[in-house]
mmCIF file of C-alpha atoms in Angstrom:
data_model
loop_
_atom_site.group_PDB
_atom_site.id
_atom_site.type_symbol
_atom_site.label_atom_id
_atom_site.label_comp_id
_atom_site.label_asym_id
_atom_site.label_seq_id
_atom_site.Cartn_x
_atom_site.Cartn_y
_atom_site.Cartn_z
ATOM 1 C CA MET A 204 143.775 124.036 167.201
ATOM 2 C CA SER A 205 142.458 126.623 164.741
ATOM 3 C CA SER A 206 139.196 125.975 162.908
ATOM 4 C CA SER A 207 141.053 125.642 159.581
ATOM 5 C CA SER A 208 143.447 123.062 161.076
ATOM 6 C CA PHE A 209 140.512 121.157 162.522
ATOM 7 C CA GLN A 210 138.730 121.176 159.163
ATOM 8 C CA SER A 211 141.900 119.948 157.437
ATOM 9 C CA SER A 212 142.314 117.161 159.981
ATOM 10 C CA GLU A 213 138.685 116.185 159.566
ATOM 11 C CA GLN A 214 139.042 116.160 155.769
ATOM 12 C CA TYR A 215 142.156 113.973 155.953
ATOM 13 C CA GLU A 216 140.204 111.506 158.093
ATOM 14 C CA LEU A 217 137.448 111.413 155.462
ATOM 15 C CA ASP A 218 140.056 110.837 152.747
ATOM 16 C CA CYS A 219 141.491 107.962 154.779
ATOM 17 C CA GLN A 220 138.041 106.481 155.301
ATOM 18 C CA HIS A 221 137.322 106.484 151.547
ATOM 19 C CA LEU A 222 140.706 104.921 150.867
ATOM 20 C CA HIS A 223 140.366 102.333 153.633
ATOM 21 C CA ASN A 224 136.925 101.291 152.398
ATOM 22 C CA TYR A 225 138.428 100.556 149.003
ATOM 23 C CA LEU A 226 141.540 98.784 150.286
ATOM 24 C CA SER A 227 139.731 96.696 152.883
ATOM 25 C CA GLY A 228 136.621 95.974 150.837
ATOM 26 C CA ASN A 229 134.484 97.009 153.803
ATOM 27 C CA GLY A 230 132.006 99.870 153.693
ATOM 28 C CA ALA A 231 130.575 101.925 150.875
ATOM 29 C CA ILE A 232 133.068 103.152 148.288
ATOM 30 C CA ASN A 233 132.620 106.629 146.863
ATOM 31 C CA TYR A 234 134.552 106.241 143.613
ATOM 32 C CA GLN A 235 134.167 109.852 142.534
ATOM 33 C CA ARG A 236 135.408 111.150 145.872
ATOM 34 C CA LEU A 237 138.302 108.718 145.754
ATOM 35 C CA ALA A 238 139.354 109.951 142.323
ATOM 36 C CA GLU A 239 139.014 113.607 143.356
ATOM 37 C CA MET A 240 141.266 112.998 146.339
ATOM 38 C CA PHE A 241 144.119 111.932 144.054
ATOM 39 C CA VAL A 242 143.537 114.812 141.663
ATOM 40 C CA TYR A 243 143.432 117.716 144.087
ATOM 41 C CA ARG A 244 145.664 116.761 147.025
ATOM 42 C CA ASN A 245 149.324 117.800 146.835
ATOM 43 C CA SER A 246 152.429 115.990 148.111
ATOM 44 C CA HIS A 247 152.374 117.942 151.391
ATOM 45 C CA GLU A 248 148.772 116.898 152.027
ATOM 46 C CA PHE A 249 149.467 113.272 151.125
ATOM 47 C CA LYS A 250 152.106 113.214 153.842
ATOM 48 C CA PHE A 251 149.436 114.115 156.414
ATOM 49 C CA ILE A 252 147.015 111.613 154.899
ATOM 50 C CA CYS A 253 149.607 108.849 155.342
ATOM 51 C CA GLN A 254 150.132 109.870 158.976
ATOM 52 C CA THR A 255 146.381 110.034 159.610
ATOM 53 C CA TYR A 256 145.813 106.627 158.020
ATOM 54 C CA SER A 257 148.450 105.098 160.287
ATOM 55 C CA ALA A 258 146.854 106.665 163.371
ATOM 56 C CA LEU A 259 143.347 105.513 162.413
ATOM 57 C CA TYR A 260 144.037 102.015 161.136
ATOM 58 C CA GLY A 261 147.494 101.101 162.445
ATOM 59 C CA GLN A 262 148.841 100.467 158.948
ATOM 60 C CA ASN A 263 151.364 102.086 156.648
ATOM 61 C CA VAL A 264 149.084 102.870 153.733
ATOM 62 C CA LEU A 265 151.981 103.085 151.266
ATOM 63 C CA HIS A 266 153.010 99.531 152.170
ATOM 64 C CA VAL A 267 149.428 98.322 151.787
ATOM 65 C CA ILE A 268 149.090 99.950 148.358
ATOM 66 C CA SER A 269 152.563 98.883 147.248
ATOM 67 C CA ASN A 270 151.719 95.235 147.843
ATOM 68 C CA ILE A 271 148.851 95.315 145.321
ATOM 69 C CA GLN A 272 150.072 97.880 142.775
ATOM 70 C CA ARG A 273 151.502 95.360 140.293
ATOM 71 C CA ASN A 274 148.090 94.057 139.247
ATOM 72 C CA ASN A 275 145.887 96.995 140.208
ATOM 73 C CA PRO A 276 146.144 100.174 138.092
ATOM 74 C CA PHE A 277 144.383 102.264 140.737
ATOM 75 C CA ALA A 278 146.838 101.123 143.402
ATOM 76 C CA ARG A 279 149.724 102.002 141.063
ATOM 77 C CA ALA A 280 148.349 105.484 140.421
ATOM 78 C CA ALA A 281 147.606 106.009 144.124
ATOM 79 C CA TYR A 282 151.103 104.890 145.108
ATOM 80 C CA LEU A 283 152.826 107.233 142.667
ATOM 81 C CA ARG A 284 150.666 110.138 143.865
ATOM 82 C CA MET A 285 151.177 109.501 147.580
ATOM 83 C CA ILE A 286 154.866 108.654 147.836
ATOM 84 C CA GLU A 287 157.308 111.544 148.287
ATOM 85 C CA PRO A 288 158.540 112.588 144.801
ATOM 86 C CA ARG A 289 162.267 111.971 145.393
ATOM 87 C CA GLU A 290 161.509 108.569 146.946
ATOM 88 C CA ARG A 291 159.282 107.824 143.980
ATOM 89 C CA ASP A 292 161.915 108.730 141.411
ATOM 90 C CA ALA A 293 164.636 106.775 143.228
ATOM 91 C CA GLU A 294 162.355 103.726 143.205
ATOM 92 C CA ILE A 295 161.526 104.160 139.515
ATOM 93 C CA VAL A 296 165.254 104.347 138.709
ATOM 94 C CA ARG A 297 165.964 101.253 140.812
ATOM 95 C CA ASN A 298 163.243 99.296 139.041
ATOM 96 C CA SER A 299 164.490 100.444 135.639
ATOM 97 C CA LEU A 300 167.897 98.969 136.487
ATOM 98 C CA PHE A 301 166.901 95.789 138.313
ATOM 99 C CA GLY A 302 163.145 95.284 137.917
ATOM 100 C CA ASN A 303 163.077 93.693 134.459
ATOM 101 C CA GLY A 304 165.100 90.549 134.954
ATOM 102 C CA SER A 305 168.292 90.733 132.928
ATOM 103 C CA SER A 306 167.347 93.841 130.883
ATOM 104 C CA VAL A 307 167.565 97.512 131.796
ATOM 105 C CA ASN A 308 164.673 99.831 130.954
ATOM 106 C CA LEU A 309 166.737 102.569 129.321
ATOM 107 C CA ASN A 310 163.804 104.779 128.341
ATOM 108 C CA THR A 311 162.642 105.053 131.950
ATOM 109 C CA LEU A 312 166.164 105.659 133.228
ATOM 110 C CA ILE A 313 166.677 108.423 130.639
ATOM 111 C CA GLU A 314 163.283 109.870 131.554
ATOM 112 C CA ILE A 315 164.253 110.382 135.193
ATOM 113 C CA ALA A 316 167.922 111.289 134.748
ATOM 114 C CA CYS A 317 167.432 113.775 131.926
ATOM 115 C CA SER A 318 164.086 115.458 132.672
ATOM 116 C CA ARG A 319 164.764 116.329 136.318
ATOM 117 C CA PRO A 320 166.661 119.524 137.185
ATOM 118 C CA SER A 321 170.182 118.889 138.490
ATOM 119 C CA SER A 322 169.213 119.851 142.055
ATOM 120 C CA GLU A 323 166.430 117.239 142.046
ATOM 121 C CA LEU A 324 168.635 114.604 140.458
ATOM 122 C CA GLN A 325 171.235 115.127 143.166
ATOM 123 C CA CYS A 326 168.533 114.548 145.812
ATOM 124 C CA ILE A 327 167.342 111.431 143.970
ATOM 125 C CA LYS A 328 170.890 110.048 144.052
ATOM 126 C CA GLN A 329 171.096 110.679 147.793
ATOM 127 C CA VAL A 330 167.740 108.985 148.431
ATOM 128 C CA TYR A 331 168.820 106.082 146.220
ATOM 129 C CA ARG A 332 171.981 105.578 148.290
ATOM 130 C CA SER A 333 170.085 105.806 151.577
ATOM 131 C CA ARG A 334 167.255 103.522 150.520
ATOM 132 C CA TYR A 335 169.188 100.835 148.655
ATOM 133 C CA ASN A 336 172.643 101.160 150.250
ATOM 134 C CA SER A 337 174.041 101.468 146.764
ATOM 135 C CA ASP A 338 175.587 104.131 144.544
ATOM 136 C CA LEU A 339 173.503 105.009 141.483
ATOM 137 C CA GLU A 340 176.481 105.892 139.317
ATOM 138 C CA GLN A 341 178.141 102.587 140.157
ATOM 139 C CA ASP A 342 174.943 100.658 139.401
ATOM 140 C CA VAL A 343 174.589 102.389 136.025
ATOM 141 C CA THR A 344 178.215 101.506 135.225
ATOM 142 C CA THR A 345 177.626 97.871 136.166
ATOM 143 C CA GLU A 346 174.225 97.303 134.564
ATOM 144 C CA ILE A 347 174.362 99.225 131.262
ATOM 145 C CA ASN A 348 176.459 97.855 128.426
ATOM 146 C CA SER A 349 175.377 100.158 125.581
ATOM 147 C CA GLY A 350 176.824 103.502 124.567
ATOM 148 C CA PHE A 351 174.212 105.155 126.732
ATOM 149 C CA LYS A 352 176.403 104.305 129.717
ATOM 150 C CA GLU A 353 178.899 107.131 129.123
ATOM 151 C CA ILE A 354 176.183 109.651 128.313
ATOM 152 C CA LEU A 355 174.094 108.807 131.394
ATOM 153 C CA MET A 356 177.163 108.783 133.600
ATOM 154 C CA ALA A 357 177.967 112.293 132.377
ATOM 155 C CA ILE A 358 174.424 113.435 133.259
ATOM 156 C CA LEU A 359 174.626 111.849 136.726
ATOM 157 C CA LYS A 360 177.991 113.490 137.397
ATOM 158 C CA SER A 361 176.821 116.871 136.110
ATOM 159 C CA CYS A 362 174.127 117.246 138.767
ATOM 160 C CA ARG A 363 176.830 117.753 141.402
ATOM 161 C CA ASN A 364 177.252 121.221 139.898
ATOM 162 C CA TYR A 365 173.652 122.335 140.461
ATOM 163 C CA GLY A 366 172.719 125.853 141.507
ATOM 164 C CA GLY A 367 173.063 129.389 140.203
ATOM 165 C CA LYS A 368 171.862 131.053 137.037
ATOM 166 C CA ALA A 369 173.048 129.949 133.635
ATOM 167 C CA ASP A 370 176.245 131.689 132.502
ATOM 168 C CA MET A 371 175.507 132.771 128.935
ATOM 169 C CA SER A 372 179.102 133.782 128.171
ATOM 170 C CA MET A 373 180.287 130.337 129.200
ATOM 171 C CA ALA A 374 177.434 128.812 127.217
ATOM 172 C CA MET A 375 178.614 130.571 124.050
ATOM 173 C CA CYS A 376 182.143 129.240 124.549
ATOM 174 C CA ASP A 377 180.841 125.743 125.224
ATOM 175 C CA ALA A 378 178.638 125.877 122.131
ATOM 176 C CA LYS A 379 181.746 126.612 120.041
ATOM 177 C CA THR A 380 183.503 123.687 121.719
ATOM 178 C CA LEU A 381 180.620 121.402 120.758
ATOM 179 C CA TYR A 382 180.695 122.651 117.193
ATOM 180 C CA GLU A 383 184.404 121.942 116.890
ATOM 181 C CA ALA A 384 183.928 118.494 118.443
ATOM 182 C CA VAL A 385 181.373 117.602 115.771
ATOM 183 C CA GLU A 386 182.559 119.449 112.669
ATOM 184 C CA SER A 387 186.341 119.785 112.807
ATOM 185 C CA GLY A 388 187.402 116.205 112.121
ATOM 186 C CA ARG A 389 186.476 113.148 110.112
ATOM 187 C CA SER A 390 184.963 111.670 113.232
ATOM 188 C CA VAL A 391 183.160 113.094 116.239
ATOM 189 C CA ASP A 392 185.184 113.954 119.339
ATOM 190 C CA GLN A 393 183.012 111.978 121.753
ATOM 191 C CA LYS A 394 185.408 112.460 124.657
ATOM 192 C CA THR A 395 185.111 116.265 124.523
ATOM 193 C CA ILE A 396 181.308 116.153 124.309
ATOM 194 C CA ILE A 397 180.993 113.741 127.233
ATOM 195 C CA SER A 398 183.470 115.727 129.321
ATOM 196 C CA LEU A 399 181.586 118.960 128.695
ATOM 197 C CA ILE A 400 178.188 117.473 129.619
ATOM 198 C CA SER A 401 179.604 116.000 132.809
ATOM 199 C CA GLN A 402 180.752 119.435 133.989
ATOM 200 C CA ARG A 403 177.574 121.435 133.301
ATOM 201 C CA ASN A 404 174.264 121.225 135.152
ATOM 202 C CA SER A 405 170.948 120.854 133.325
ATOM 203 C CA GLY A 406 170.246 124.591 133.246
ATOM 204 C CA GLN A 407 173.672 125.300 131.785
ATOM 205 C CA VAL A 408 173.278 122.543 129.179
ATOM 206 C CA LYS A 409 170.011 124.150 128.041
ATOM 207 C CA ALA A 410 171.831 127.482 127.741
ATOM 208 C CA ILE A 411 174.561 125.821 125.648
ATOM 209 C CA LEU A 412 171.983 124.314 123.305
ATOM 210 C CA LEU A 413 170.269 127.689 122.922
ATOM 211 C CA SER A 414 173.616 129.368 122.200
ATOM 212 C CA TYR A 415 174.474 126.691 119.648
ATOM 213 C CA LYS A 416 171.336 127.442 117.661
ATOM 214 C CA GLN A 417 171.967 131.188 117.881
ATOM 215 C CA LEU A 418 175.529 130.770 116.624
ATOM 216 C CA TYR A 419 175.038 128.172 113.900
ATOM 217 C CA GLY A 420 171.387 128.442 112.908
ATOM 218 C CA ASN A 421 170.381 124.885 113.685
ATOM 219 C CA GLU A 422 169.862 122.629 116.687
ATOM 220 C CA PHE A 423 172.834 120.710 118.049
ATOM 221 C CA SER A 424 170.746 117.534 117.849
ATOM 222 C CA LYS A 425 170.402 118.072 114.081
ATOM 223 C CA SER A 426 174.193 118.280 113.758
ATOM 224 C CA MET A 427 174.388 114.889 115.480
ATOM 225 C CA LYS A 428 172.353 113.304 112.646
ATOM 226 C CA GLN A 429 175.422 113.254 110.384
ATOM 227 C CA SER A 430 176.516 109.763 109.392
ATOM 228 C CA LYS A 431 179.888 110.199 111.065
ATOM 229 C CA CYS A 432 178.122 110.595 114.422
ATOM 230 C CA GLY A 433 176.924 107.002 114.186
ATOM 231 C CA GLN A 434 175.265 105.244 117.106
ATOM 232 C CA PHE A 435 176.700 107.781 119.550
ATOM 233 C CA GLY A 436 174.823 110.519 117.689
ATOM 234 C CA LYS A 437 171.535 108.613 117.848
ATOM 235 C CA GLU A 438 171.868 107.999 121.574
ATOM 236 C CA LEU A 439 172.962 111.541 122.373
ATOM 237 C CA ARG A 440 170.015 112.988 120.413
ATOM 238 C CA ILE A 441 167.559 111.058 122.594
ATOM 239 C CA VAL A 442 169.156 112.410 125.759
ATOM 240 C CA ILE A 443 169.385 115.951 124.388
ATOM 241 C CA ARG A 444 165.703 115.861 123.367
ATOM 242 C CA CYS A 445 164.726 114.927 126.904
ATOM 243 C CA ILE A 446 166.837 117.714 128.420
ATOM 244 C CA GLN A 447 165.919 120.417 125.908
ATOM 245 C CA ASN A 448 162.281 119.595 125.147
ATOM 246 C CA PRO A 449 160.958 117.194 127.786
ATOM 247 C CA GLU A 450 157.371 117.698 126.636
ATOM 248 C CA ARG A 451 158.263 116.316 123.181
ATOM 249 C CA PHE A 452 160.179 113.434 124.728
ATOM 250 C CA PHE A 453 157.231 112.465 126.931
ATOM 251 C CA ALA A 454 154.737 112.893 124.095
ATOM 252 C CA LYS A 455 156.799 110.491 121.982
ATOM 253 C CA GLN A 456 156.917 107.971 124.843
ATOM 254 C CA LEU A 457 153.132 108.100 125.007
ATOM 255 C CA ARG A 458 152.795 107.530 121.250
ATOM 256 C CA MET A 459 154.953 104.405 121.215
ATOM 257 C CA LYS A 460 153.277 100.997 121.018
ATOM 258 C CA ASN A 461 154.598 99.324 124.124
ATOM 259 C CA ALA A 462 153.678 96.382 126.349
ATOM 260 C CA ASP A 463 154.051 98.778 129.292
ATOM 261 C CA ALA A 464 151.753 101.414 127.751
ATOM 262 C CA ARG A 465 149.520 101.642 130.826
ATOM 263 C CA GLU A 466 152.437 101.997 133.216
ATOM 264 C CA ILE A 467 154.010 104.678 131.009
ATOM 265 C CA LEU A 468 150.731 106.601 130.772
ATOM 266 C CA ILE A 469 150.104 106.486 134.532
ATOM 267 C CA ARG A 470 153.690 107.385 135.380
ATOM 268 C CA ILE A 471 154.040 110.297 132.962
ATOM 269 C CA VAL A 472 150.709 111.936 133.792
ATOM 270 C CA ILE A 473 151.304 111.657 137.538
ATOM 271 C CA THR A 474 154.975 112.613 137.676
ATOM 272 C CA ARG A 475 154.498 115.568 135.314
ATOM 273 C CA SER A 476 151.068 116.679 136.578
ATOM 274 C CA GLU A 477 152.397 119.676 138.488
ATOM 275 C CA ILE A 478 155.196 120.458 136.032
ATOM 276 C CA ASP A 479 154.421 120.385 132.309
ATOM 277 C CA ILE A 480 151.501 118.034 131.634
ATOM 278 C CA LYS A 481 149.700 120.784 129.674
ATOM 279 C CA ASP A 482 152.762 121.167 127.405
ATOM 280 C CA ILE A 483 152.937 117.394 126.964
ATOM 281 C CA ASN A 484 149.247 117.356 126.070
ATOM 282 C CA ARG A 485 149.806 120.015 123.393
ATOM 283 C CA ALA A 486 152.863 118.200 121.994
ATOM 284 C CA PHE A 487 150.912 114.939 121.917
ATOM 285 C CA ALA A 488 147.953 116.591 120.171
ATOM 286 C CA THR A 489 150.247 118.208 117.584
ATOM 287 C CA LYS A 490 151.567 114.805 116.528
ATOM 288 C CA THR A 491 148.394 112.731 116.856
ATOM 289 C CA GLY A 492 145.452 115.115 116.441
ATOM 290 C CA SER A 493 144.074 113.713 119.678
ATOM 291 C CA SER A 494 144.368 114.589 123.365
ATOM 292 C CA LEU A 495 145.778 112.815 126.393
ATOM 293 C CA GLU A 496 142.243 112.685 127.779
ATOM 294 C CA ASN A 497 141.195 110.605 124.763
ATOM 295 C CA LEU A 498 144.231 108.376 125.192
ATOM 296 C CA VAL A 499 143.363 107.800 128.858
ATOM 297 C CA ARG A 500 139.754 106.977 128.077
ATOM 298 C CA ARG A 501 140.746 104.530 125.327
ATOM 299 C CA GLU A 502 143.171 102.808 127.661
ATOM 300 C CA PHE A 503 141.089 102.605 130.827
ATOM 301 C CA ASN A 504 137.396 103.018 130.033
ATOM 302 C CA ASN A 505 136.962 99.924 127.873
ATOM 303 C CA ASN A 506 136.836 97.669 130.876
ATOM 304 C CA LYS A 507 134.190 96.920 133.497
ATOM 305 C CA ASP A 508 136.802 96.920 136.260
ATOM 306 C CA LYS A 509 136.089 99.788 138.677
ATOM 307 C CA ALA A 510 139.813 100.236 139.305
ATOM 308 C CA ASN A 511 140.172 101.309 135.674
ATOM 309 C CA ASP A 512 137.341 103.829 136.033
ATOM 310 C CA ILE A 513 139.028 105.418 139.049
ATOM 311 C CA VAL A 514 142.364 105.596 137.231
ATOM 312 C CA ALA A 515 140.691 107.242 134.228
ATOM 313 C CA GLY A 516 139.111 109.804 136.549
ATOM 314 C CA ILE A 517 142.425 110.544 138.255
ATOM 315 C CA LEU A 518 144.478 110.890 135.066
ATOM 316 C CA VAL A 519 141.878 112.948 133.184
ATOM 317 C CA GLY A 520 141.517 115.180 136.246
ATOM 318 C CA LEU A 521 145.279 115.734 136.439
ATOM 319 C CA VAL A 522 145.561 116.495 132.706
ATOM 320 C CA ASN A 523 142.733 119.043 132.837
ATOM 321 C CA ARG A 524 143.377 120.541 136.269
ATOM 322 C CA ASN A 525 144.063 124.274 136.262
#
């Protein structure tokens, strides 16, 4: 074993010791070190930490954390950081469909389906099928009764076409098709719009939206504000915003007064920490005049519970990490 491998193995054991001390309640707990672990480790390293924890303590650390995450914000943050990203997203989608009693959490479902690249969404669907022995598209069809059903189904079908660079010539043609679908009649041709979305991956949809603005001088989402677009227009604009400008979508989610505000804050910062959290922070600051760091501290630092302090340290660290 090389010296660097030995040092890594030794560091993983230290990480596991800090984590085990917290989870078991035995031994001294270094809260700062615990927070730093969840800021600076990546998904590849967390895989080794999980393996090391199992070897040292004979327990699946993800199962241990999962069992307490509902009422422990640190456990929730730790779980979302440690679980493999596709597994995590498949679980979030499952809970959005079946985890709220009789209601579906549409915002969370849109968040995952529309902000992930088509290649990732295809993997999430595969993990979902393997883990829950169920088809995601079928579950969406069964559980959603609103107009969002057709739009989300189109997004889920479109990810089968992932791969390759965006075809700008095709995007120009598709932009013209969208324009005709919205402007040519007394009502909107919903069928054409849905069909088009279902056949184009996320990268191609972004190219279509860019071409639309170049051709007609305004965003497609603005065209969908016309009264004739009705409820379909409102729902499609939400989805389009998430695809085209995910940082604005997430910033808006964070500004909403919601009973699940803590869960939303933890989930967004962690799932977007290595993607676009800096952009989300800027979009949030533009609308509120405040930063995500301030939001985190307001949410988690007004409590004497140490779990909240650790969560604040993790989320602030992820927001500010270079």
